[in-house]
mmCIF file of C-alpha atoms in Angstrom:
data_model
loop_
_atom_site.group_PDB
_atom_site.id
_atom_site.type_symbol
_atom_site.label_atom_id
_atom_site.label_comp_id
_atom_site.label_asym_id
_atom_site.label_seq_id
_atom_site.Cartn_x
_atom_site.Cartn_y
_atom_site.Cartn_z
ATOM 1 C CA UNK D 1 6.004 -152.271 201.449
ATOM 2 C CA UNK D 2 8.417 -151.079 199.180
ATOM 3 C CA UNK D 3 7.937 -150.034 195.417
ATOM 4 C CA UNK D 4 9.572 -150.001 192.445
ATOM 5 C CA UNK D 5 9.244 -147.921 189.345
ATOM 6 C CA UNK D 6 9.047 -144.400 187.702
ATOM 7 C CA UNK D 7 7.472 -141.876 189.521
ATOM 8 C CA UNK D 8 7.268 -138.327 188.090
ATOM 9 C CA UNK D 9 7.251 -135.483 190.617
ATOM 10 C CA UNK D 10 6.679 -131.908 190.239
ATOM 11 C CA UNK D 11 9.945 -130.882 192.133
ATOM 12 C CA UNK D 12 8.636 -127.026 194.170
ATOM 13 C CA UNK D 13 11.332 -124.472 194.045
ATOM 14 C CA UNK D 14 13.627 -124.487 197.135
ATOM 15 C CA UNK D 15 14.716 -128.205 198.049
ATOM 16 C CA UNK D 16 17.783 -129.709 196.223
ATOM 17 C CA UNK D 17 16.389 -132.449 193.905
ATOM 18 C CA UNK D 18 18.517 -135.203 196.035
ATOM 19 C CA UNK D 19 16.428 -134.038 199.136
ATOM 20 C CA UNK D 20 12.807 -134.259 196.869
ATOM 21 C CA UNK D 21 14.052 -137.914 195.794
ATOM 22 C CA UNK D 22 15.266 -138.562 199.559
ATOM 23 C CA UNK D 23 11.653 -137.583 200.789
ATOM 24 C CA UNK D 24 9.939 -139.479 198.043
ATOM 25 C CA UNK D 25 12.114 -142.257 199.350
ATOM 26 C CA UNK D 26 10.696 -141.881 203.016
ATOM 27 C CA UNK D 27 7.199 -141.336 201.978
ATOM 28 C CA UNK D 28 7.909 -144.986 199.908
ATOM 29 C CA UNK D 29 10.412 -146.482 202.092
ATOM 30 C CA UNK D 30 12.023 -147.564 198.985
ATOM 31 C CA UNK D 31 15.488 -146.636 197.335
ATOM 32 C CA UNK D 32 15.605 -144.016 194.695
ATOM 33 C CA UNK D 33 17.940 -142.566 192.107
ATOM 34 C CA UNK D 34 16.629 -138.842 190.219
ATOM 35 C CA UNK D 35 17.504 -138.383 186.052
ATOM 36 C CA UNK D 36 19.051 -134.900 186.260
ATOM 37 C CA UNK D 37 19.547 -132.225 188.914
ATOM 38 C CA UNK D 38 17.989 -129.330 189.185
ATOM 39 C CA UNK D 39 18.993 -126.672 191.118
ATOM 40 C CA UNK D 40 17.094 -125.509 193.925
ATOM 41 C CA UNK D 41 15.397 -123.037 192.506
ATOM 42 C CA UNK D 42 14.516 -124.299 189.402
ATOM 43 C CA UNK D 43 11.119 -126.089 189.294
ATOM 44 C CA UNK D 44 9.512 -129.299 187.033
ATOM 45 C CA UNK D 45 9.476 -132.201 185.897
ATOM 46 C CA UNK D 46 12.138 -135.175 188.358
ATOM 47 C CA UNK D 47 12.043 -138.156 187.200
ATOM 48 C CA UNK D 48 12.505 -140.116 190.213
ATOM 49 C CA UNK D 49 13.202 -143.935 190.022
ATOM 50 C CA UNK D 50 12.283 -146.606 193.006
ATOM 51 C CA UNK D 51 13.762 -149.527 193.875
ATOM 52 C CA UNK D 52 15.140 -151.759 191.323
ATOM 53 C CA UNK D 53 14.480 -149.019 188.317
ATOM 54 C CA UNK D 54 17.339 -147.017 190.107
ATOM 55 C CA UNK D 55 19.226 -149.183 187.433
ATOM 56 C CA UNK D 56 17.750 -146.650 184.414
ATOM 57 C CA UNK D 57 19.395 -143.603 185.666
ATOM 58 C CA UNK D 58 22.403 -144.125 183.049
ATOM 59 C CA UNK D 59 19.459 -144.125 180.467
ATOM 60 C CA UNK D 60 17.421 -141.369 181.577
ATOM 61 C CA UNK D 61 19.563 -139.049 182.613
ATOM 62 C CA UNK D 62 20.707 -138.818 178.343
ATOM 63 C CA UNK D 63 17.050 -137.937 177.049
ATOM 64 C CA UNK D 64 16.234 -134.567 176.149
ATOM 65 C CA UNK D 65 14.694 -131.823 177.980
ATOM 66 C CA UNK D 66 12.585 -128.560 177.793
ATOM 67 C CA UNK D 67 12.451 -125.596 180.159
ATOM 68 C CA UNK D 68 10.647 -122.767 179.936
ATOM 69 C CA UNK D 69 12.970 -119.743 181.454
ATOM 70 C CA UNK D 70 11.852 -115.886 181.661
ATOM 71 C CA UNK D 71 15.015 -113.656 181.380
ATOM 72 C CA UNK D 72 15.421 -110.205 182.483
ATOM 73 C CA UNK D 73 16.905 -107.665 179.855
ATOM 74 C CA UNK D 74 18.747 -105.032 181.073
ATOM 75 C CA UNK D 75 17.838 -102.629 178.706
ATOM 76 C CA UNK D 76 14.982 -102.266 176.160
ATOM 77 C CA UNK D 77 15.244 -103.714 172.980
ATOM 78 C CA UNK D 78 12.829 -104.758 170.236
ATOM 79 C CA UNK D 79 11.104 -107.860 170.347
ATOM 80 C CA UNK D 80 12.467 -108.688 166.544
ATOM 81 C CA UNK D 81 15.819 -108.157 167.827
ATOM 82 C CA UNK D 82 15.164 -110.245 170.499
ATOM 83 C CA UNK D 83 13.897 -113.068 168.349
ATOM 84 C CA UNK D 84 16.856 -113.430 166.263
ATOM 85 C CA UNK D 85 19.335 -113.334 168.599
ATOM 86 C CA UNK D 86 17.763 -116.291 170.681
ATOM 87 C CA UNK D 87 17.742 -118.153 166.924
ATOM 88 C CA UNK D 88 21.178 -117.876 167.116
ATOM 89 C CA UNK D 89 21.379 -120.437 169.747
ATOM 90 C CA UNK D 90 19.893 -123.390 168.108
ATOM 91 C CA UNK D 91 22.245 -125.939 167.048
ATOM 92 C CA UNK D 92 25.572 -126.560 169.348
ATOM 93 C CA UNK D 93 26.468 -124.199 171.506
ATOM 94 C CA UNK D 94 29.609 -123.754 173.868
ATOM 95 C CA UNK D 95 29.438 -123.533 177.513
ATOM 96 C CA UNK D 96 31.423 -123.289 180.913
ATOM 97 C CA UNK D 97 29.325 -124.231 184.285
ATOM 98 C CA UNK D 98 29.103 -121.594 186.406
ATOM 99 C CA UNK D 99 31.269 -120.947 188.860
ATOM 100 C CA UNK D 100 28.983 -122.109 191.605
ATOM 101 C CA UNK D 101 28.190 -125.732 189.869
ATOM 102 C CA UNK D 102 29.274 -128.727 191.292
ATOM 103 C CA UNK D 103 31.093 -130.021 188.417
ATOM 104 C CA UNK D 104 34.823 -129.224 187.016
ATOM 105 C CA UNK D 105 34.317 -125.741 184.667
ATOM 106 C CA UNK D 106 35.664 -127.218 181.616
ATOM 107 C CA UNK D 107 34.105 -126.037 177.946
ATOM 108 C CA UNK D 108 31.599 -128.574 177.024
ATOM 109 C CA UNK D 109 29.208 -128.709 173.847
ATOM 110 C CA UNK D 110 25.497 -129.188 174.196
ATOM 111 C CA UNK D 111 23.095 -129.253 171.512
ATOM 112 C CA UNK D 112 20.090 -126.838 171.501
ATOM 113 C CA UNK D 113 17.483 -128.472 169.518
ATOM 114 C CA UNK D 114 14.777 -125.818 169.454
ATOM 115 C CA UNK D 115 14.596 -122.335 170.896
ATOM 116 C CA UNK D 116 11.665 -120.220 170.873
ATOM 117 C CA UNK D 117 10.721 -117.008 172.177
ATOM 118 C CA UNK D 118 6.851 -117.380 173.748
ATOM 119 C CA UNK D 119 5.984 -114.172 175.099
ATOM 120 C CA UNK D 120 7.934 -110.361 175.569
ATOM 121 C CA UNK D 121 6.617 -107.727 177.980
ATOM 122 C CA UNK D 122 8.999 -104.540 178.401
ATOM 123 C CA UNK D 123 12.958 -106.411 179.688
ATOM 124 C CA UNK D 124 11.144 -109.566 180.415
ATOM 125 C CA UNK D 125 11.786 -112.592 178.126
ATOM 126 C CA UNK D 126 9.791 -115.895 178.041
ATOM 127 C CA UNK D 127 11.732 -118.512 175.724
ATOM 128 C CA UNK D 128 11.642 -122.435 175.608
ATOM 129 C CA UNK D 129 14.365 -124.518 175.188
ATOM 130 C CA UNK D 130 14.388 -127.954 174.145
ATOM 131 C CA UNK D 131 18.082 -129.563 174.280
ATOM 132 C CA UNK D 132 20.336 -132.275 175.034
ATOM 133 C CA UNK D 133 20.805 -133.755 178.487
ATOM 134 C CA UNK D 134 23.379 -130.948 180.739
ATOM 135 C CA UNK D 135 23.105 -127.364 179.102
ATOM 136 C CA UNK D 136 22.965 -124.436 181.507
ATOM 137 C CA UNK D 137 19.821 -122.709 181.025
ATOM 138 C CA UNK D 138 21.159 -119.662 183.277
ATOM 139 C CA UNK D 139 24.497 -119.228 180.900
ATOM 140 C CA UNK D 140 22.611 -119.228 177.893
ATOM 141 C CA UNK D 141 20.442 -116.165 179.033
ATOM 142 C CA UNK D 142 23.546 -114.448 179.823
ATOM 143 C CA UNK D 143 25.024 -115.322 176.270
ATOM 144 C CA UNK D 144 21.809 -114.041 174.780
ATOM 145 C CA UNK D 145 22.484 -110.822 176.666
ATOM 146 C CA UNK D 146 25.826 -110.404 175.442
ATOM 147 C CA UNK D 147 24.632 -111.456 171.874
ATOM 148 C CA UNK D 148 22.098 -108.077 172.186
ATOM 149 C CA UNK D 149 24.644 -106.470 173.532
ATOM 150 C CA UNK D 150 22.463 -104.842 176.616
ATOM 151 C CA UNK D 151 23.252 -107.828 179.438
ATOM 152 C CA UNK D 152 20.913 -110.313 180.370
ATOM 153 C CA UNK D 153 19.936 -112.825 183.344
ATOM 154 C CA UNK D 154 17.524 -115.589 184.468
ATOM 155 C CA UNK D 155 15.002 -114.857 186.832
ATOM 156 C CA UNK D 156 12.921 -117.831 186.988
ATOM 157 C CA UNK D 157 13.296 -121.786 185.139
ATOM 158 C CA UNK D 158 10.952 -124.506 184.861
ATOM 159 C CA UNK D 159 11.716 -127.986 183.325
ATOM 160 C CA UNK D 160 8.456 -128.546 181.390
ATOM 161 C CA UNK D 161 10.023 -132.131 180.182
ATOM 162 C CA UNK D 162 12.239 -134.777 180.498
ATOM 163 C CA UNK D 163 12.575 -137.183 177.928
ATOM 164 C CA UNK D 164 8.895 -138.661 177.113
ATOM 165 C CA UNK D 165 7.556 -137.136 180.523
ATOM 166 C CA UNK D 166 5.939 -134.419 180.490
ATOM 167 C CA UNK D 167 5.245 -131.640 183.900
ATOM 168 C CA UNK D 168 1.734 -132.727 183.253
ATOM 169 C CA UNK D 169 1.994 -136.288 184.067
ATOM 170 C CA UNK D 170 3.568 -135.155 187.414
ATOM 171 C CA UNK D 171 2.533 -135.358 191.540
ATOM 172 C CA UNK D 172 3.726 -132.540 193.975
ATOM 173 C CA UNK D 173 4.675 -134.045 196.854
ATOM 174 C CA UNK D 174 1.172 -133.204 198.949
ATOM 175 C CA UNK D 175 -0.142 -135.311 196.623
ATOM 176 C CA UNK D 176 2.522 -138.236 197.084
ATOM 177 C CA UNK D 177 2.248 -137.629 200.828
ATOM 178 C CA UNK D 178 -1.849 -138.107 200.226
ATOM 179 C CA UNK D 179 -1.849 -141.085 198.489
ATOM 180 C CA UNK D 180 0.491 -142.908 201.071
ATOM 181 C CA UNK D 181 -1.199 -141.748 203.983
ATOM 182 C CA UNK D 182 -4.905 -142.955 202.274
ATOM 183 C CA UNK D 183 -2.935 -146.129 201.507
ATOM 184 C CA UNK D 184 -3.854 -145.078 197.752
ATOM 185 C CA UNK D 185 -1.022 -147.306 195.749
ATOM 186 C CA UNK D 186 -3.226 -146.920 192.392
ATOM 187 C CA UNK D 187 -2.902 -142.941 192.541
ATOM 188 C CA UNK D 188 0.951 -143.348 192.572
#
């Protein structure tokens, strides 16, 4: 039986999120199409889509998103410093994909709707980010580095939200794998 629909997984660091949609698809034994890549070792919220609803992925893939990335600083600096140079990033910023993305490393313009920093012990930075479809989460820690002029980079990333779906409404895949081998279609 095959399904069709929206189902929101929890994608684990490590796998490519073509290879979590590809296993959801086996588990299902249904097509599927995924609203935005994340890299491998980035965690959160997939939006995976079954069947038919592969159709939505020009739709989804434009709605916003919100990660939650800790940055490492590489030297000290004051947590007020800190806080208004990540303000500086809200609004449109200007970025080229790194040169290890998949896509052609033209300058494109994103719009950061809301930055925040959460949290600040020692060099480590916790921020969240809510922004347009396509930023790169790992370039703006580096620009926020360069802004505080000490150097900065990512160490961890999270998507915490994508569009209306939030990483609480989600299923790791044990729990996918579960409810298809319990025959449990009202769980997924």
């Amino acid at each position: 039986m095959s399904y069709t629909g929206v189902l929101l997984v929890d994608k684990p660091r490590g796998p490519s999120s073509h290879q979590v949609a590809a296993w959801v698809g086996e588990m299902l034994k249904s097509s599927v199409g995924h609203s935005g890549t994340l890299d491998p070792m980035v965690s959160g919220v997939l939006v995976v889509m079954l069947g038919k609803a592969v159709r939505l992925a020009p739709l989804l893939l434009l709605h916003e998103k919100e990660y939650v990335a800790c940055l490492r600083l590489h030297a000290d600096v004051p947590r007020e410093q800190v806080e208004e140079a990540v303000k500086q990033f809200t609004g449109r910023v200007y970025q080229r994909p790194p040169r290890r993305s998949a896509v052609k490393r033209a300058l494109r313009i994103r719009v950061i709707h809301r930055i925040e920093l959460l949290d600040m012990q020692d060099r480590l930075v916790l921020i969240r980010v809510r922004c347009e479809a396509g930023p790169y989460i790992r370039s703006l820690c580096v620009h926020i580095g360069r802004v505080l002029g000490c150097g900065s980079q990512m160490i961890e990333l999270r998507r915490t939200c994508s569009g209306g779906f939030s990483v609480e409404d989600t299923y790791t895949l044990h729990e996918i794998r579960d409810a298809v081998e319990l025959g449990d279609r009202d769980t997924i």
